PDB file of C-alpha atoms in Angstrom:
ATOM      1  CA  SER N  13      40.536 -13.051  30.374  1.00 92.00           C
ATOM      2  CA  PHE N  14      40.064  -9.307  29.823  1.00 96.00           C
ATOM      3  CA  THR N  15      41.053  -6.498  32.207  1.00 97.00           C
ATOM      4  CA  MET N  16      39.907  -2.944  31.549  1.00 98.00           C
ATOM      5  CA  SER N  17      41.896  -0.423  33.579  1.00 97.00           C
ATOM      6  CA  GLY N  18      41.233   2.692  31.516  1.00 97.00           C
ATOM      7  CA  GLY N  19      40.111   4.074  28.186  1.00 98.00           C
ATOM      8  CA  THR N  20      36.701   4.178  26.614  1.00 98.00           C
ATOM      9  CA  ILE N  21      34.508   1.766  24.642  1.00 98.00           C
ATOM     10  CA  SER N  22      31.698   3.742  23.034  1.00 98.00           C
ATOM     11  CA  ASN N  23      29.031   3.758  20.320  1.00 98.00           C
ATOM     12  CA  CYS N  24      29.165  -0.018  19.793  1.00 97.00           C
ATOM     13  CA  ASN N  25      26.180  -2.155  18.757  1.00 97.00           C
ATOM     14  CA  ALA N  26      25.751  -5.944  18.881  1.00 98.00           C
ATOM     15  CA  VAL N  27      23.271  -8.024  16.932  1.00 97.00           C
ATOM     16  CA  LYS N  28      22.595 -10.389  19.850  1.00 95.00           C
ATOM     17  CA  PHE N  29      24.584 -10.085  23.088  1.00 96.00           C
ATOM     18  CA  GLY N  30      26.822  -7.444  24.721  1.00 98.00           C
ATOM     19  CA  GLY N  31      26.928  -4.068  23.028  1.00 98.00           C
ATOM     20  CA  ALA N  32      30.471  -3.339  24.294  1.00 98.00           C
ATOM     21  CA  VAL N  33      31.682  -6.592  25.875  1.00 98.00           C
ATOM     22  CA  SER N  34      30.489 -10.213  25.595  1.00 97.00           C
ATOM     23  CA  ASN N  35      32.255 -12.264  28.276  1.00 96.00           C
ATOM     24  CA  VAL N  36      32.106 -16.034  28.730  1.00 94.00           C
ATOM     25  CA  ALA N  37      35.448 -16.260  30.619  1.00 94.00           C
ATOM     26  CA  SER N  38      36.743 -13.606  33.036  1.00 96.00           C
ATOM     27  CA  PHE N  39      36.308  -9.829  32.792  1.00 98.00           C
ATOM     28  CA  THR N  40      37.656  -7.324  35.379  1.00 98.00           C
ATOM     29  CA  MET N  41      36.891  -3.604  35.117  1.00 98.00           C
ATOM     30  CA  THR N  42      38.925  -1.340  37.366  1.00 98.00           C
ATOM     31  CA  ASN N  43      38.530   1.959  35.505  1.00 98.00           C
ATOM     32  CA  GLY N  44      37.531   3.404  32.171  1.00 98.00           C
ATOM     33  CA  ASN N  45      34.203   3.992  30.497  1.00 98.00           C
ATOM     34  CA  ILE N  46      31.688   1.904  28.563  1.00 98.00           C
ATOM     35  CA  LYS N  47      29.095   4.196  27.060  1.00 98.00           C
ATOM     36  CA  ASP N  48      26.449   4.653  24.397  1.00 98.00           C
ATOM     37  CA  CYS N  49      26.399   0.962  23.447  1.00 98.00           C
ATOM     38  CA  SER N  50      23.401  -1.259  22.640  1.00 98.00           C
ATOM     39  CA  ALA N  51      22.267  -4.828  22.033  1.00 98.00           C
ATOM     40  CA  PRO N  52      19.055  -6.827  22.288  1.00 98.00           C
ATOM     41  CA  ILE N  53      20.443  -8.375  25.489  1.00 98.00           C
ATOM     42  CA  GLY N  54      23.154  -6.750  27.606  1.00 98.00           C
ATOM     43  CA  GLY N  55      23.430  -3.246  26.219  1.00 98.00           C
ATOM     44  CA  GLY N  56      26.751  -2.572  27.860  1.00 98.00           C
ATOM     45  CA  VAL N  57      28.046  -5.947  29.040  1.00 98.00           C
ATOM     46  CA  PHE N  58      26.805  -9.499  28.541  1.00 98.00           C
ATOM     47  CA  THR N  59      28.497 -11.940  30.922  1.00 97.00           C
ATOM     48  CA  GLY N  60      28.046 -15.651  31.182  1.00 94.00           C
ATOM     49  CA  GLY N  61      31.438 -15.947  32.867  1.00 95.00           C
ATOM     50  CA  THR N  62      32.874 -14.048  35.833  1.00 97.00           C
ATOM     51  CA  PHE N  63      32.651 -10.255  35.828  1.00 98.00           C
ATOM     52  CA  THR N  64      34.139  -8.114  38.603  1.00 98.00           C
ATOM     53  CA  MET N  65      33.595  -4.338  38.455  1.00 98.00           C
ATOM     54  CA  ASN N  66      35.876  -2.447  40.842  1.00 98.00           C
ATOM     55  CA  GLY N  67      35.618   0.976  39.218  1.00 98.00           C
ATOM     56  CA  GLY N  68      34.827   2.840  36.069  1.00 98.00           C
ATOM     57  CA  THR N  69      31.491   3.723  34.515  1.00 98.00           C
ATOM     58  CA  ILE N  70      28.896   1.988  32.331  1.00 98.00           C
ATOM     59  CA  SER N  71      26.556   4.673  31.046  1.00 98.00           C
ATOM     60  CA  ASN N  72      23.915   5.457  28.496  1.00 98.00           C
ATOM     61  CA  CYS N  73      23.697   1.828  27.339  1.00 98.00           C
ATOM     62  CA  LYS N  74      20.505   0.260  26.050  1.00 98.00           C
ATOM     63  CA  ALA N  75      19.063  -3.217  25.685  1.00 98.00           C
ATOM     64  CA  VAL N  76      15.942  -3.955  23.742  1.00 97.00           C
ATOM     65  CA  GLN N  77      15.060  -6.786  26.126  1.00 97.00           C
ATOM     66  CA  PHE N  78      17.164  -7.448  29.251  1.00 97.00           C
ATOM     67  CA  GLY N  79      20.037  -5.708  31.006  1.00 98.00           C
ATOM     68  CA  GLY N  80      20.647  -2.202  29.782  1.00 98.00           C
ATOM     69  CA  GLY N  81      23.921  -1.908  31.697  1.00 98.00           C
ATOM     70  CA  VAL N  82      24.793  -5.528  32.483  1.00 98.00           C
ATOM     71  CA  TYR N  83      23.134  -8.854  31.738  1.00 98.00           C
ATOM     72  CA  ASN N  84      24.447 -11.713  33.925  1.00 97.00           C
ATOM     73  CA  LEU N  85      23.402 -15.221  32.804  1.00 95.00           C
ATOM     74  CA  LYS N  86      23.941 -18.523  34.508  1.00 91.00           C
ATOM     75  CA  ALA N  87      23.294 -21.607  32.417  1.00 81.00           C
ATOM     76  CA  SER N  88      24.580 -25.160  32.559  1.00 76.00           C
ATOM     77  CA  THR N  89      27.824 -24.268  30.739  1.00 77.00           C
ATOM     78  CA  SER N  90      28.447 -20.764  32.118  1.00 79.00           C
ATOM     79  CA  ALA N  91      29.640 -19.290  35.430  1.00 86.00           C
ATOM     80  CA  GLY N  92      27.103 -16.467  35.716  1.00 93.00           C
ATOM     81  CA  LYS N  93      28.807 -14.492  38.516  1.00 96.00           C
ATOM     82  CA  PHE N  94      28.816 -10.656  38.617  1.00 98.00           C
ATOM     83  CA  THR N  95      30.370  -8.777  41.535  1.00 98.00           C
ATOM     84  CA  LEU N  96      29.991  -5.012  41.802  1.00 98.00           C
ATOM     85  CA  ASP N  97      32.704  -3.727  44.165  1.00 98.00           C
ATOM     86  CA  GLY N  98      32.794  -0.166  42.849  1.00 98.00           C
ATOM     87  CA  GLY N  99      32.119   2.108  39.963  1.00 98.00           C
ATOM     88  CA  THR N 100      28.833   3.298  38.511  1.00 98.00           C
ATOM     89  CA  ILE N 101      26.143   1.981  36.209  1.00 98.00           C
ATOM     90  CA  LYS N 102      24.028   4.958  35.194  1.00 98.00           C
ATOM     91  CA  ASN N 103      21.520   6.296  32.669  1.00 98.00           C
ATOM     92  CA  CYS N 104      20.901   2.878  31.142  1.00 98.00           C
ATOM     93  CA  ASN N 105      17.640   1.633  29.629  1.00 98.00           C
ATOM     94  CA  ALA N 106      15.964  -1.709  28.868  1.00 98.00           C
ATOM     95  CA  ASP N 107      12.579  -3.340  28.780  1.00 96.00           C
ATOM     96  CA  LYS N 108      13.524  -5.399  31.848  1.00 95.00           C
ATOM     97  CA  GLY N 109      16.455  -4.744  34.187  1.00 97.00           C
ATOM     98  CA  ALA N 110      17.666  -1.352  32.969  1.00 98.00           C
ATOM     99  CA  GLY N 111      20.687  -1.349  35.291  1.00 98.00           C
ATOM    100  CA  VAL N 112      21.362  -5.035  35.850  1.00 98.00           C
ATOM    101  CA  ALA N 113      19.516  -8.209  34.819  1.00 98.00           C
ATOM    102  CA  ASN N 114      20.488 -11.351  36.774  1.00 97.00           C
ATOM    103  CA  ILE N 115      18.909 -14.403  35.106  1.00 94.00           C
ATOM    104  CA  SER N 116      19.257 -18.152  35.340  1.00 89.00           C
ATOM    105  CA  SER N 117      18.198 -21.041  33.175  1.00 76.00           C
ATOM    106  CA  ASP N 118      18.015 -24.805  33.700  1.00 67.00           C
ATOM    107  CA  ASN N 119      17.633 -24.356  37.490  1.00 73.00           C
ATOM    108  CA  ASP N 120      21.181 -23.036  37.799  1.00 80.00           C
ATOM    109  CA  VAL N 121      21.866 -20.059  40.112  1.00 87.00           C
ATOM    110  CA  ALA N 122      22.984 -16.733  38.647  1.00 92.00           C
ATOM    111  CA  ASP N 123      24.938 -14.816  41.283  1.00 96.00           C
ATOM    112  CA  PHE N 124      24.948 -11.026  41.500  1.00 98.00           C
ATOM    113  CA  THR N 125      26.642  -9.467  44.552  1.00 98.00           C
ATOM    114  CA  MET N 126      26.720  -5.694  45.115  1.00 98.00           C
ATOM    115  CA  ASN N 127      29.293  -4.709  47.743  1.00 98.00           C
ATOM    116  CA  SER N 128      29.756  -1.094  46.726  1.00 98.00           C
ATOM    117  CA  GLY N 129      29.230   1.209  43.788  1.00 98.00           C
ATOM    118  CA  THR N 130      26.112   2.855  42.387  1.00 98.00           C
ATOM    119  CA  ILE N 131      23.270   2.005  40.021  1.00 98.00           C
ATOM    120  CA  ASP N 132      21.799   5.396  39.164  1.00 98.00           C
ATOM    121  CA  ASN N 133      18.985   6.714  36.996  1.00 98.00           C
ATOM    122  CA  CYS N 134      18.329   3.517  35.067  1.00 98.00           C
ATOM    123  CA  ASN N 135      14.872   3.244  33.547  1.00 98.00           C
ATOM    124  CA  ALA N 136      12.940   0.175  32.385  1.00 97.00           C
ATOM    125  CA  THR N 137       9.893   0.438  30.167  1.00 93.00           C
ATOM    126  CA  SER N 138       8.452  -2.688  31.782  1.00 91.00           C
ATOM    127  CA  ILE N 139       9.914  -3.997  35.050  1.00 92.00           C
ATOM    128  CA  GLY N 140      13.025  -3.639  37.215  1.00 95.00           C
ATOM    129  CA  GLY N 141      14.587  -0.214  36.854  1.00 98.00           C
ATOM    130  CA  GLY N 142      17.701  -0.829  38.910  1.00 98.00           C
ATOM    131  CA  LEU N 143      17.823  -4.643  39.143  1.00 98.00           C
ATOM    132  CA  TYR N 144      15.774  -7.447  37.636  1.00 97.00           C
ATOM    133  CA  ASN N 145      16.347 -10.845  39.258  1.00 96.00           C
ATOM    134  CA  GLU N 146      14.557 -13.758  37.581  1.00 89.00           C
ATOM    135  CA  GLU N 147      13.866 -17.450  38.002  1.00 84.00           C
ATOM    136  CA  THR N 148      16.616 -19.060  40.111  1.00 86.00           C
ATOM    137  CA  GLY N 149      18.830 -15.971  40.303  1.00 92.00           C
ATOM    138  CA  VAL N 150      20.208 -14.859  43.680  1.00 95.00           C
ATOM    139  CA  SER N 151      21.110 -11.210  44.218  1.00 97.00           C
ATOM    140  CA  THR N 152      22.835  -9.980  47.390  1.00 98.00           C
ATOM    141  CA  MET N 153      23.231  -6.332  48.323  1.00 98.00           C
ATOM    142  CA  ASN N 154      25.917  -5.746  51.009  1.00 98.00           C
ATOM    143  CA  GLY N 155      26.541  -2.100  50.219  1.00 98.00           C
ATOM    144  CA  GLY N 156      26.349   0.555  47.557  1.00 98.00           C
ATOM    145  CA  THR N 157      23.320   2.486  46.328  1.00 98.00           C
ATOM    146  CA  ILE N 158      20.484   1.904  43.845  1.00 98.00           C
ATOM    147  CA  LYS N 159      18.905   5.308  43.285  1.00 98.00           C
ATOM    148  CA  ASN N 160      16.705   7.361  40.993  1.00 98.00           C
ATOM    149  CA  CYS N 161      15.636   4.280  39.041  1.00 98.00           C
ATOM    150  CA  SER N 162      12.195   3.697  37.581  1.00 97.00           C
ATOM    151  CA  ALA N 163      10.018   1.113  35.828  1.00 94.00           C
ATOM    152  CA  ASN N 164       6.374   0.466  35.093  1.00 90.00           C
ATOM    153  CA  ILE N 165       6.457  -1.791  38.153  1.00 88.00           C
ATOM    154  CA  GLY N 166       9.393  -2.562  40.448  1.00 91.00           C
ATOM    155  CA  GLY N 167      11.218   0.754  40.180  1.00 95.00           C
ATOM    156  CA  GLY N 168      14.278  -0.183  42.210  1.00 97.00           C
ATOM    157  CA  VAL N 169      14.452  -3.983  42.404  1.00 97.00           C
ATOM    158  CA  ILE N 170      12.159  -6.739  41.133  1.00 93.00           C
ATOM    159  CA  ILE N 171      12.512 -10.383  42.195  1.00 92.00           C
ATOM    160  CA  SER N 172      10.506 -12.625  39.872  1.00 88.00           C
ATOM    161  CA  GLY N 173      10.343 -16.318  40.659  1.00 83.00           C
ATOM    162  CA  GLY N 174       7.516 -17.007  38.233  1.00 76.00           C
ATOM    163  CA  GLY N 175       4.089 -15.704  37.172  1.00 67.00           C
ATOM    164  CA  MET N 176       3.233 -13.345  34.351  1.00 68.00           C
ATOM    165  CA  ILE N 177       2.841  -9.573  34.039  1.00 68.00           C
ATOM    166  CA  ASP N 178       0.278  -7.792  31.914  1.00 67.00           C
ATOM    167  CA  GLU N 179       2.623  -5.065  30.721  1.00 60.00           C
ATOM    168  CA  SER N 180      -0.280  -2.899  29.494  1.00 61.00           C
ATOM    169  CA  THR N 181      -1.769  -2.626  32.986  1.00 60.00           C
ATOM    170  CA  GLY N 182       1.109  -3.553  35.283  1.00 58.00           C
ATOM    171  CA  GLU N 183      -1.036  -6.355  36.777  1.00 64.00           C
ATOM    172  CA  ILE N 184       0.719  -9.442  38.155  1.00 64.00           C
ATOM    173  CA  ILE N 185      -1.031 -12.627  37.086  1.00 67.00           C
ATOM    174  CA  PRO N 186      -0.406 -15.666  39.364  1.00 60.00           C
ATOM    175  CA  THR N 187       0.398 -18.933  37.566  1.00 59.00           C
ATOM    176  CA  SER N 188       1.188 -21.132  40.577  1.00 57.00           C
ATOM    177  CA  SER N 189       0.430 -21.534  44.263  1.00 56.00           C
ATOM    178  CA  THR N 190       4.013 -22.270  45.276  1.00 60.00           C
ATOM    179  CA  ILE N 191       7.027 -20.069  45.845  1.00 65.00           C
ATOM    180  CA  ASN N 192      10.260 -20.445  43.878  1.00 73.00           C
ATOM    181  CA  THR N 193      12.621 -21.033  46.831  1.00 77.00           C
ATOM    182  CA  LYS N 194      15.736 -20.440  44.676  1.00 84.00           C
ATOM    183  CA  CYS N 195      14.812 -16.904  43.583  1.00 89.00           C
ATOM    184  CA  LYS N 196      16.163 -14.555  46.284  1.00 93.00           C
ATOM    185  CA  PHE N 197      17.178 -10.991  47.055  1.00 95.00           C
ATOM    186  CA  ASN N 198      19.235 -10.632  50.222  1.00 96.00           C
ATOM    187  CA  MET N 199      19.745  -7.068  51.495  1.00 96.00           C
ATOM    188  CA  ASN N 200      22.492  -6.869  54.106  1.00 97.00           C
ATOM    189  CA  GLY N 201      23.439  -3.229  53.623  1.00 97.00           C
ATOM    190  CA  GLY N 202      23.427  -0.355  51.197  1.00 97.00           C
ATOM    191  CA  SER N 203      20.410   1.721  50.164  1.00 97.00           C
ATOM    192  CA  ILE N 204      17.610   1.829  47.657  1.00 97.00           C
ATOM    193  CA  GLU N 205      16.362   5.363  47.351  1.00 97.00           C
ATOM    194  CA  ASN N 206      14.288   7.744  45.247  1.00 97.00           C
ATOM    195  CA  CYS N 207      13.084   4.908  43.004  1.00 97.00           C
ATOM    196  CA  LYS N 208       9.570   4.755  41.590  1.00 94.00           C
ATOM    197  CA  ALA N 209       7.004   2.627  39.795  1.00 92.00           C
ATOM    198  CA  THR N 210       5.532   4.685  36.995  1.00 89.00           C
ATOM    199  CA  SER N 211       2.461   2.743  35.819  1.00 81.00           C
ATOM    200  CA  ASN N 212      -0.454   5.045  35.131  1.00 72.00           C
ATOM    201  CA  ASN N 213      -2.893   2.954  37.200  1.00 62.00           C
ATOM    202  CA  THR N 214      -3.187   1.749  40.770  1.00 52.00           C
ATOM    203  CA  LYS N 215      -1.506  -1.566  39.894  1.00 59.00           C
ATOM    204  CA  GLY N 216       1.907   0.121  39.639  1.00 64.00           C
ATOM    205  CA  TYR N 217       3.470  -1.921  42.443  1.00 79.00           C
ATOM    206  CA  GLY N 218       6.771  -1.675  44.217  1.00 86.00           C
ATOM    207  CA  GLY N 219       8.527   1.653  44.103  1.00 91.00           C
ATOM    208  CA  GLY N 220      11.529   0.226  46.012  1.00 94.00           C
ATOM    209  CA  VAL N 221      11.283  -3.567  45.885  1.00 94.00           C
ATOM    210  CA  LEU N 222       8.712  -5.895  44.317  1.00 90.00           C
ATOM    211  CA  ALA N 223       8.878  -9.654  44.921  1.00 88.00           C
ATOM    212  CA  PHE N 224       6.580 -12.356  43.574  1.00 83.00           C
ATOM    213  CA  TYR N 225       7.032 -16.120  43.857  1.00 83.00           C
ATOM    214  CA  ALA N 226      10.356 -15.255  45.510  1.00 88.00           C
ATOM    215  CA  THR N 227      12.073 -14.497  48.815  1.00 90.00           C
ATOM    216  CA  PHE N 228      13.256 -11.052  50.008  1.00 92.00           C
ATOM    217  CA  THR N 229      15.422 -11.061  53.147  1.00 93.00           C
ATOM    218  CA  MET N 230      16.308  -7.694  54.675  1.00 94.00           C
ATOM    219  CA  ASN N 231      18.969  -7.929  57.384  1.00 94.00           C
ATOM    220  CA  ASN N 232      20.203  -4.381  57.135  1.00 95.00           C
ATOM    221  CA  GLY N 233      20.264  -1.398  54.764  1.00 96.00           C
ATOM    222  CA  THR N 234      17.770   1.314  53.903  1.00 95.00           C
ATOM    223  CA  ILE N 235      14.824   1.720  51.514  1.00 95.00           C
ATOM    224  CA  LYS N 236      13.660   5.333  51.448  1.00 95.00           C
ATOM    225  CA  ASN N 237      11.848   8.008  49.471  1.00 95.00           C
ATOM    226  CA  CYS N 238      10.411   5.520  46.947  1.00 94.00           C
ATOM    227  CA  SER N 239       6.989   5.871  45.336  1.00 91.00           C
ATOM    228  CA  ALA N 240       4.322   3.928  43.446  1.00 88.00           C
ATOM    229  CA  PRO N 241       0.733   4.559  42.243  1.00 82.00           C
ATOM    230  CA  HIS N 242      -0.304   1.630  44.435  1.00 70.00           C
ATOM    231  CA  LYS N 243       0.429   3.618  47.598  1.00 63.00           C
ATOM    232  CA  GLU N 244       0.547   0.651  49.980  1.00 60.00           C
ATOM    233  CA  SER N 245       3.556  -0.626  48.023  1.00 67.00           C
ATOM    234  CA  ALA N 246       5.699   2.495  47.710  1.00 75.00           C
ATOM    235  CA  SER N 247       8.665   0.857  49.479  1.00 80.00           C
ATOM    236  CA  VAL N 248       8.106  -2.908  49.347  1.00 83.00           C
ATOM    237  CA  CYS N 249       5.436  -5.043  47.709  1.00 74.00           C
ATOM    238  CA  LEU N 250       5.064  -8.809  48.155  1.00 65.00           C
ATOM    239  CA  PHE N 251       2.764 -10.619  45.753  1.00 57.00           C
ATOM    240  CA  ALA N 252       1.795 -14.138  44.744  1.00 54.00           C
ATOM    241  CA  ASN N 253       3.209 -16.140  47.664  1.00 59.00           C
ATOM    242  CA  ALA N 254       6.330 -14.041  47.998  1.00 65.00           C
ATOM    243  CA  THR N 255       8.025 -14.121  51.428  1.00 70.00           C
ATOM    244  CA  MET N 256       9.893 -11.385  53.288  1.00 65.00           C
ATOM    245  CA  TYR N 257      12.158 -11.825  56.313  1.00 70.00           C
ATOM    246  CA  ALA N 258      13.234  -8.639  58.099  1.00 64.00           C
ATOM    247  CA  ASP N 259      15.852  -8.684  60.859  1.00 68.00           C
ATOM    248  CA  GLY N 260      17.052  -5.103  60.514  1.00 63.00           C
ATOM    249  CA  GLY N 261      17.264  -2.105  58.225  1.00 58.00           C
TER     250      GLY N 261
END
């Protein structure tokens, strides 16, 4: 196990996973800074184990592919559990999931829970500025703030249970007629604000939240001041058999 309670890890680069930290056991961050690190996957932190962030900052980290700040992976031999209880992930970049990427393989369930803290000003060149949740991943937002994030489509949060995206146009291409019932984003509190989809055409969907082949449940919380070229989807966009349940917020 590794506990980071202070200090700084900076200017580190990985060939494959985790620019600053690659965790397959247990990592707890209570303070300190991870900054200016990069990797193809998980620019700041790659975790296939258990990662709890109670404080500190992950900033200015970059992934070529997934997870500029944090990449959380659940596979058959890994835990894949990331809990954000405090601290800040900011100014991170990636192709997909600039702040956090929560991804599963082999029908296992990657678990990202945000109870507090901030994901701020993270920018994806493709999809999922603040959070990218894919396949059988489950992300739950109980508190905290995702703000000022952007992507070609899905500026704040994207929930992708399947399908394909034409990254040159931002168009979502259906590949199935059925929903992936394991791919979920549950919003019980917190806020998604000032996020935007930046595609240069009218197929720039989901300034706040974009879901396709997935389930978005909003029990509480706030989505505000988000924008997208496709104006009907500035706050929330559901596409390709996605389902939304709203009991509050």
